[in-house]
Coordinates of C-alpha atoms in Angstrom, one line a residue:
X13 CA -18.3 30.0 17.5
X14 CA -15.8 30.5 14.3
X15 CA -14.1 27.5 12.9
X16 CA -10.6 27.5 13.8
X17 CA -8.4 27.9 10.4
X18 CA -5.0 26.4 10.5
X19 CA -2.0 28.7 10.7
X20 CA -0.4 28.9 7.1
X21 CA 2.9 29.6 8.9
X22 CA 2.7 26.4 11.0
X23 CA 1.8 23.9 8.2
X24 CA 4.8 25.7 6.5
X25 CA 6.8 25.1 9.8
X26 CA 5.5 21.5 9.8
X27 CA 6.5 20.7 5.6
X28 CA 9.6 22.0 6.5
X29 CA 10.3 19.6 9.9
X30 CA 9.4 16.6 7.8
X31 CA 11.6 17.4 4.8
X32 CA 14.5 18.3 6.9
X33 CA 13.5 15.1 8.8
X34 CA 13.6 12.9 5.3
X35 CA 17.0 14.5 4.4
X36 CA 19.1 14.1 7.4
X37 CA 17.4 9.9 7.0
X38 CA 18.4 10.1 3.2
X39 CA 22.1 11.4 4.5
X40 CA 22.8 9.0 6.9
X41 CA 21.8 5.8 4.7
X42 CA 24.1 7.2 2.1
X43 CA 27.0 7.4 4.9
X44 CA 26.6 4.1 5.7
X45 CA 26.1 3.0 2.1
X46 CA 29.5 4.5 0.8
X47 CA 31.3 3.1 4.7
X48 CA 30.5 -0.7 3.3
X49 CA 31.5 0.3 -0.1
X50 CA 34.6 1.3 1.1
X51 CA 35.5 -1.8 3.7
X52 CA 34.6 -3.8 0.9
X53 CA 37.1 -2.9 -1.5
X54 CA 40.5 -4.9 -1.1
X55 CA 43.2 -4.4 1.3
X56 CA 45.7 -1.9 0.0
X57 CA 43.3 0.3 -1.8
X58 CA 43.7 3.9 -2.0
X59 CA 40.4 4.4 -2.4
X60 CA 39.1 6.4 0.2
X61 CA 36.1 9.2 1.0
X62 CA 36.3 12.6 -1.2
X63 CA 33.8 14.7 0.7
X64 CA 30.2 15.4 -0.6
X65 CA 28.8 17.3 -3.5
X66 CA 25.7 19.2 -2.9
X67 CA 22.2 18.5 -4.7
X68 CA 18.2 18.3 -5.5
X69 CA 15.4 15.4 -5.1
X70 CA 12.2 15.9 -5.6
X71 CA 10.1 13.3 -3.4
X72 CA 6.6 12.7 -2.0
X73 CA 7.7 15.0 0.9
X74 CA 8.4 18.0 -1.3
X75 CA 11.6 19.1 -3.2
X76 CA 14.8 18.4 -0.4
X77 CA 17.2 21.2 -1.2
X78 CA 20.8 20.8 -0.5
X79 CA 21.3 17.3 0.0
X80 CA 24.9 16.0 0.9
X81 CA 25.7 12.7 -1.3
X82 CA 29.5 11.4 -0.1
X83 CA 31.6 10.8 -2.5
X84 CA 34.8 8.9 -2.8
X85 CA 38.1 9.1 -4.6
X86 CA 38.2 7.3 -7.2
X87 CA 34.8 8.4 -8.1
X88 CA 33.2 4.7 -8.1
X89 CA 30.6 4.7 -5.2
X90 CA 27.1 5.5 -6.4
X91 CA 24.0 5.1 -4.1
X92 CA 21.2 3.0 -4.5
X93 CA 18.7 5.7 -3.6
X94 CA 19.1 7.3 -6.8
X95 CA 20.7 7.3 -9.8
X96 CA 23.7 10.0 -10.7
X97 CA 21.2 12.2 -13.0
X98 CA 18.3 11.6 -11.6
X99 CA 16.2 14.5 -10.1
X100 CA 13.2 13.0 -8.9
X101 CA 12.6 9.6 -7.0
X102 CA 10.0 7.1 -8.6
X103 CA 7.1 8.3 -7.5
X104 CA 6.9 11.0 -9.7
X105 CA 6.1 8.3 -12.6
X106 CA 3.4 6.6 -10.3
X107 CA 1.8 9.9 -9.4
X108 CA 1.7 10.9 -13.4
X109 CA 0.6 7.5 -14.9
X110 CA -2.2 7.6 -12.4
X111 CA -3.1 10.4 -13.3
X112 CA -2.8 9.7 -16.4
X113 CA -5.1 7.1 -15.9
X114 CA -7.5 8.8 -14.3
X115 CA -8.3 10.7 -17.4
X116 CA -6.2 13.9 -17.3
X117 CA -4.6 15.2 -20.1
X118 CA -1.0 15.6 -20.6
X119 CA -1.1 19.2 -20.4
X120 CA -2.7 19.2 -17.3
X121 CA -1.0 16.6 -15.3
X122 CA 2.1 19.4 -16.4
X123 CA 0.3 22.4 -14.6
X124 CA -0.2 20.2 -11.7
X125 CA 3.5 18.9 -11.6
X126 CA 4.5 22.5 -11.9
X127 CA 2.3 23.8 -9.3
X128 CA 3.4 21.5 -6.3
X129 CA 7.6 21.0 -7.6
X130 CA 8.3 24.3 -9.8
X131 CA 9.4 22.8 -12.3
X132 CA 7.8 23.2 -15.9
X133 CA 7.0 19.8 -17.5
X134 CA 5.7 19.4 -21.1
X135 CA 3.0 17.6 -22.0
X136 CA 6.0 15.8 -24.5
X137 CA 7.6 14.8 -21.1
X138 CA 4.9 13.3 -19.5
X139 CA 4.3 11.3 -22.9
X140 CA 7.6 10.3 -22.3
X141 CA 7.2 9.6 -18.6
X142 CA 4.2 7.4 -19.5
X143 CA 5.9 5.0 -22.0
X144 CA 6.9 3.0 -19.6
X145 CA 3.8 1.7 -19.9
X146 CA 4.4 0.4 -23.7
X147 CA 6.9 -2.6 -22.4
X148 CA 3.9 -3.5 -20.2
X149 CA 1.1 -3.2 -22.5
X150 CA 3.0 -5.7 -25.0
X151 CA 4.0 -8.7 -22.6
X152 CA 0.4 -8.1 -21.5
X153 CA -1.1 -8.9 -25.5
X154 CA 1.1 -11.6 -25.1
X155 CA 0.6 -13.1 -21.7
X156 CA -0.8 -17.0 -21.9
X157 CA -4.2 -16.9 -20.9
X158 CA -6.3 -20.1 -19.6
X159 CA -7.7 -22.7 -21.9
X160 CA -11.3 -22.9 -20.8
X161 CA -13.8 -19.6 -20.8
X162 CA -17.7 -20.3 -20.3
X163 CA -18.6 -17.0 -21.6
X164 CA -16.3 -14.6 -23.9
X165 CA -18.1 -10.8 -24.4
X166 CA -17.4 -8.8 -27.3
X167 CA -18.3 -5.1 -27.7
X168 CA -16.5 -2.3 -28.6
X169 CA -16.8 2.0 -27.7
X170 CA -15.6 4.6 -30.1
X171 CA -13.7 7.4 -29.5
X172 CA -11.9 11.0 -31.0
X173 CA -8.4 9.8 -32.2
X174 CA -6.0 12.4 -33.3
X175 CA -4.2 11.0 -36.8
X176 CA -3.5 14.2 -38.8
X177 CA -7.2 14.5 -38.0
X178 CA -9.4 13.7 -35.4
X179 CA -12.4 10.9 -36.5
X180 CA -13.8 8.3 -34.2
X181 CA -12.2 5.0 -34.0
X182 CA -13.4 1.8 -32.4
X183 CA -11.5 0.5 -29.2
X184 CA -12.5 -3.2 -29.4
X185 CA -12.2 -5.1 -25.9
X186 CA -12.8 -8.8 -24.9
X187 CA -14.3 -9.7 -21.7
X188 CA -13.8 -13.2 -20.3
X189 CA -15.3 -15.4 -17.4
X190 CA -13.5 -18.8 -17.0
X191 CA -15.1 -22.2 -16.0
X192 CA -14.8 -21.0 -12.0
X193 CA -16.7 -18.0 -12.9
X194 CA -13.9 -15.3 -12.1
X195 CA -14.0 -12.5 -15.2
X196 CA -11.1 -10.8 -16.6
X197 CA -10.4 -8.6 -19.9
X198 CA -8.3 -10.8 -22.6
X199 CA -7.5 -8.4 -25.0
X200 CA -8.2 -4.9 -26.6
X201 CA -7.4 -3.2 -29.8
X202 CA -7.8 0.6 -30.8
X203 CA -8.3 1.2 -34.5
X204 CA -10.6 2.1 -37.2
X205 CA -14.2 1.0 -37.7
X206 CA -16.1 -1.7 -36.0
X207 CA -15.8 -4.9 -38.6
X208 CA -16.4 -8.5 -37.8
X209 CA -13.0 -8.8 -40.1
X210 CA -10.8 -7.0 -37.0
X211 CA -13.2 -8.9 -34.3
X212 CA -12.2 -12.6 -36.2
X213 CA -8.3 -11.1 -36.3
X214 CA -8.5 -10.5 -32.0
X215 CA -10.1 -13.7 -31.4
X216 CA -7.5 -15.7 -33.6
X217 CA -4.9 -14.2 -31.1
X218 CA -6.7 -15.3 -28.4
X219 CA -6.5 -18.9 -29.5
X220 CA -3.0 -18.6 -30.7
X221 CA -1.9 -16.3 -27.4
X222 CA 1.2 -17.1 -26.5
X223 CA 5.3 -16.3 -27.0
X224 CA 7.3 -18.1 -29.6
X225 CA 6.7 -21.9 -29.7
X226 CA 4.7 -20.9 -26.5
X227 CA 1.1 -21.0 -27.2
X228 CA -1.0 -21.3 -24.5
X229 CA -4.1 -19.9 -26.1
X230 CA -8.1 -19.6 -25.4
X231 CA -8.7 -23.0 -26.7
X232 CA -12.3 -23.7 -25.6
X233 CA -15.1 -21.6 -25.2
X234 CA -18.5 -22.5 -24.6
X235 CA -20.5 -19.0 -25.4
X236 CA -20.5 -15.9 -27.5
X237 CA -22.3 -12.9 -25.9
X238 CA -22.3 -9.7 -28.8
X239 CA -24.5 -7.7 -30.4
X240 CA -25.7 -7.8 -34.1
X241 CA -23.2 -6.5 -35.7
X242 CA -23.1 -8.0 -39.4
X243 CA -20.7 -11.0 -40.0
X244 CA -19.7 -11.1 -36.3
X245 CA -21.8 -14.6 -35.7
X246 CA -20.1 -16.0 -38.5
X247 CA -16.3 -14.6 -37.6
X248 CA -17.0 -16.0 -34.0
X249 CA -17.8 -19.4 -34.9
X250 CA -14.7 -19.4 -37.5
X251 CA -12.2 -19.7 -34.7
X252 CA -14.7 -21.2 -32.3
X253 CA -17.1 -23.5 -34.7
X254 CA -18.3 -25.7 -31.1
X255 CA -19.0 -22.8 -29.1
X256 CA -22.7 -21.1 -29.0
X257 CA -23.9 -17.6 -29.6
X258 CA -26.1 -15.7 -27.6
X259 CA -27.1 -12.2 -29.4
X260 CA -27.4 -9.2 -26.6
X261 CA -31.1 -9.4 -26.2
X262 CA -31.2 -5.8 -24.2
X263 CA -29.3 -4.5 -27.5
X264 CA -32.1 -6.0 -29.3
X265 CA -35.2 -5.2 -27.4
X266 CA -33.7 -1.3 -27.2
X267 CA -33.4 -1.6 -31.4
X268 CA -37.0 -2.7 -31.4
X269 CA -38.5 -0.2 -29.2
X270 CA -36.6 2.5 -31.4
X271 CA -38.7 1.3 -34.2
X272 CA -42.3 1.2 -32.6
X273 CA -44.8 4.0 -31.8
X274 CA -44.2 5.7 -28.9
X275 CA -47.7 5.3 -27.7
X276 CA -46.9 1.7 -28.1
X277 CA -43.4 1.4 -26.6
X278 CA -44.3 0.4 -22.8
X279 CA -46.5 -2.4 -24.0
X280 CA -44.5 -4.2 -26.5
X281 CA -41.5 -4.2 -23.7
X282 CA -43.4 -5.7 -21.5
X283 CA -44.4 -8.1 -24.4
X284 CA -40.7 -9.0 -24.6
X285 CA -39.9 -9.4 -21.4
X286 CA -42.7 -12.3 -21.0
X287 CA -40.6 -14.1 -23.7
X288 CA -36.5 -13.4 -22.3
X289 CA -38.1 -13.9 -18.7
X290 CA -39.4 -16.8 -19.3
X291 CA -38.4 -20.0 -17.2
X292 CA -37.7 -21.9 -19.7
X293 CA -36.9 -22.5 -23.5
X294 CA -40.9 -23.8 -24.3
X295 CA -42.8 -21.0 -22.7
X296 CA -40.4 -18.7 -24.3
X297 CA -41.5 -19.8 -27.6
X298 CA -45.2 -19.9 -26.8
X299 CA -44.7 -16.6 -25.2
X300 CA -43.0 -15.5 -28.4
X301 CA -45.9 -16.8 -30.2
X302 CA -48.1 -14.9 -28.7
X303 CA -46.5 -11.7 -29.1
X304 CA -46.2 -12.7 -33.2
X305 CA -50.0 -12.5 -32.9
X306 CA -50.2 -9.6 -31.0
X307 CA -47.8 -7.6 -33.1
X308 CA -47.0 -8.9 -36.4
X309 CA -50.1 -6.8 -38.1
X310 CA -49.0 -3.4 -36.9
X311 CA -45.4 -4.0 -37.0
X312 CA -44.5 -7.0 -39.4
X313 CA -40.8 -6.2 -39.8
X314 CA -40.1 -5.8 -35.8
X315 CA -41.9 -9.3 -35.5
X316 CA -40.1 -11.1 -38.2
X317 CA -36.6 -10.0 -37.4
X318 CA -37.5 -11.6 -33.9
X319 CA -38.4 -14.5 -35.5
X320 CA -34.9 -14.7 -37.8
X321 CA -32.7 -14.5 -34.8
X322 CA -35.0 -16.1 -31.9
X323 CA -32.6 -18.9 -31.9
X324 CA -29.6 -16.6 -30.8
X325 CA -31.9 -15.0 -28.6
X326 CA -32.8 -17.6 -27.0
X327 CA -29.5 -19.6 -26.7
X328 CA -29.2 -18.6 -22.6
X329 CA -32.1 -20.6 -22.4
X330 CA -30.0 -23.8 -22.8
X331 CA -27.6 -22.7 -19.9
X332 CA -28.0 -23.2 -15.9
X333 CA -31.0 -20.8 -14.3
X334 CA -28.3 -19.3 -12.3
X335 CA -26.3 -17.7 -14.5
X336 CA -28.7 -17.0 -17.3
X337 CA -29.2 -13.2 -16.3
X338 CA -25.4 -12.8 -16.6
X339 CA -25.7 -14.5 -20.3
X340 CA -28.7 -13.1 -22.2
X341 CA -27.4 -9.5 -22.2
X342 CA -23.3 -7.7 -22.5
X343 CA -24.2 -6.0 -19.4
X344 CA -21.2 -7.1 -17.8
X345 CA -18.6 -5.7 -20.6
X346 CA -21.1 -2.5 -20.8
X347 CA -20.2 -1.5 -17.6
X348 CA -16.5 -2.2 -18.1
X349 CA -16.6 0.3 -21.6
X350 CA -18.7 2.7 -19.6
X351 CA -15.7 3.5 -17.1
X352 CA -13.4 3.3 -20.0
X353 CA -15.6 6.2 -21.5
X354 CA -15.3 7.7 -18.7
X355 CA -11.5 7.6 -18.1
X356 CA -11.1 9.3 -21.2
X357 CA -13.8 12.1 -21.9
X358 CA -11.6 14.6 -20.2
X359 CA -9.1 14.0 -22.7
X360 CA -11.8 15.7 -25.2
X361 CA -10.0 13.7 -28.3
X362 CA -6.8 11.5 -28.0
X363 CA -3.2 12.6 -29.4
X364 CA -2.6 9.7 -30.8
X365 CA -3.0 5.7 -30.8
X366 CA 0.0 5.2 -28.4
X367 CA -2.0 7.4 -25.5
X368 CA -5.2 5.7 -26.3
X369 CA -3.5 2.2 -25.7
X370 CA -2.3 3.3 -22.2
X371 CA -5.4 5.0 -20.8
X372 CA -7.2 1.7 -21.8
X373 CA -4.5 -0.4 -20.4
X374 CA -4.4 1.0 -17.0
X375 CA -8.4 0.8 -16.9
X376 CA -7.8 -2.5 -17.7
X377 CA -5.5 -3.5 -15.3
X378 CA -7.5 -1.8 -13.0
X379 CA -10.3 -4.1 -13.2
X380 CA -8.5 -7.2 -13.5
X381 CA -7.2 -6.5 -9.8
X382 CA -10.2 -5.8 -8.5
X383 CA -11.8 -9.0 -10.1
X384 CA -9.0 -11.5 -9.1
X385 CA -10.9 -12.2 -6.0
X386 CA -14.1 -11.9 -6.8
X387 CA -16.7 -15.1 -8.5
X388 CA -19.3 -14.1 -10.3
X389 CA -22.7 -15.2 -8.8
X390 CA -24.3 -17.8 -9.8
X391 CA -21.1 -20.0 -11.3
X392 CA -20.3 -22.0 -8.1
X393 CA -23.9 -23.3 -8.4
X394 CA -23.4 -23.6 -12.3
X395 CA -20.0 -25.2 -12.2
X396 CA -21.0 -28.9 -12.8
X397 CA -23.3 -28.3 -15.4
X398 CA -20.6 -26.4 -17.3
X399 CA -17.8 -28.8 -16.9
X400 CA -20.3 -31.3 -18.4
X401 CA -21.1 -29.2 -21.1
X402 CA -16.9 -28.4 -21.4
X403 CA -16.6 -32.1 -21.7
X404 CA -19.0 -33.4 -24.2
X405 CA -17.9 -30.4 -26.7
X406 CA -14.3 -30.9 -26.1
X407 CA -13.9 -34.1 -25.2

């Protein structure tokens, strides 16, 4: 048996019904809109209707051709479904800033546009149509954030950025989890190359965050969770001297396999994972210990750079069981720069700063929504530990 196709004509028909549907509603709120304008205006006025003048919207529904807007005498009404030059209602702008977010470019969110309304848009125009995303993104950098954090992750992904030419330029973003265990990004910043200069700059903003006088700033953190970039430790601790640093030990492990013998790759992983496994601080070491044995002959330099940071390795160690496998690693910001990534391959490289900040912002937002309501596990059975720990460093 075929499978029925639906009549072009009839979906036509149907499009058609619901605009005509949409304009005779749009119509009669207007009618009623300029009859209360007019009652309210004071007794003795000469004020009175002038007819209609004839004109376009494009909506969700599709472009309504024709549409009657009353007008009066003395040329004062004006409705409140629209302004007097606008063509389009609002959802134009939500439609293009999410796609927009979604990743595609200016040029093709313009094809698209054109394809379903007719009408040619730029890819200047939906720049334009985009900025209205700049107001947002600065009272966002500026927006108090809570006191307390348990955990504050730091990475950073680098992207093509279009300044006369096109390089790759870091997008630097801070991931926080409070003392209820509820995450949310704090901050970005697009710009240049990774440097623990820029990284001690975005974290003095987070303590001073604030408006004015205002500043209600990230005043107390507990832990650092980064890789090893140089002079990051050091920059962290500046602003936050009482808080601890944990160095991301799957970064690490993954730098140390790079450097070992293929042959010998599987076995010196599992080798590490008996020492960041472990169920405590003390067989860590002894763990670590014996992988020094094991190893240091055929690979001295691997083994000693363990040795030089096994403190920052091993800070986790010194937090509750239940969140240590949220703590030891940036796994949770990885995933968070992944879909940022993602959002903007299909740009291919980025016009300029300005379009950068927005993708990232909307991403951003994004996320924040969806994490509003959600605890990460293991916090609700950490929380008193932590609020001990809160209180004897900031007492």
């Amino acid at each position: 048996m075929s499978k029925s196709i639906p009549n072009v004509d009839w979906v036509n028909q149907l499009e058609s019904a619901i605009r005509q549907f949409v304009k005779e509603k749009l119509e009669l709120i207007m009618r009623e809109e300029i009859k209360h304008f007019l009652e309210m205006e004071q007794t003795g006025t000469s004020n009175m209707r002038n007819g209609y003048y004839q004109r376009n919207l494009d909506t969700q529904y599709g472009r309504i051709e024709g549409l009657s807007v009353p007008r009066d005498r003395n040329g004062e009404f004006q409705t409140q479904l629209f302004t007097p030059y606008q063509r389009h209602t609002g959802w134009l702008e939500e439609a293009i800033i999410k796609m927009y977010q979604s990743g595609m470019s200016t040029r093709e969110i313009g094809k698209f546009i054109e394809r379903i309304l007719g009408n040619t848009y730029s890819p200047a125009t939906i720049s334009r149509m985009t900025d209205v995303v700049k107001e947002d993104i600065e009272k966002w950098h500026t927006h108090p954030l809570q006191k307390r954090y348990s955990v504050l992750y730091l990475d950073g992904l680098y992207v093509k950025l279009r300044r006369d030419t096109v390089e790759k330029e870091v997008i630097y973003v801070v991931l926080g989890v409070n003392e209820e265990g509820y995450r949310e990004i704090l901050d970005f910043f697009v710009g240049g190359q990774e440097s623990a200069y820029v990284w001690q700059e975005i974290l003095q903003n987070l303590y001073k965050r604030g408006v004015k006088e205002v500043l209600l700033g990230v005043k107390e953190v507990l832990l650092g969770v980064f890789d090893g970039l140089p002079g990051l430790e050091e920059a962290f601790k500046t602003v936050y001297p009482k808080a601890d640093v944990q160095r991301c030990v799957v970064h690490k492990v993954r730098n140390t396999l790079n450097r070992v013998r293929k042959k010998d790759q599987f076995e010196v992983a599992e080798d590490l994972k008996l020492i960041y496994r472990a169920p405590n601080k003390e067989m860590a070491l002894q763990m670590f210990q014996q992988f020094e044995s094991k190893w240091s002959s055929k690979y001295p330099r691997e083994v000693q750079s363990w040795a030089n940071e096994l403190d920052v390795l091993l800070t986790f160690m010194d937090y509750p069981s239940s969140i240590r496998s949220l703590i030891y690693t940036t796994n949770a910001i990885e995933r968070t720069i992944k879909e940022i990534r993602k959002r903007l391959k299909p740009m291919n490289s980025l016009s300029s700063l300005e379009a950068a900040e927005k993708v990232v912002y909307l991403t951003i937002q994004d996320f924040n929504e969806k994490w509003a309501g959600r605890k990460l596990r293991g916090f609700a059975e950490a929380h008193e530990a932590l609020e001990r720990m809160f209180e004897e460093r900031y007492n």
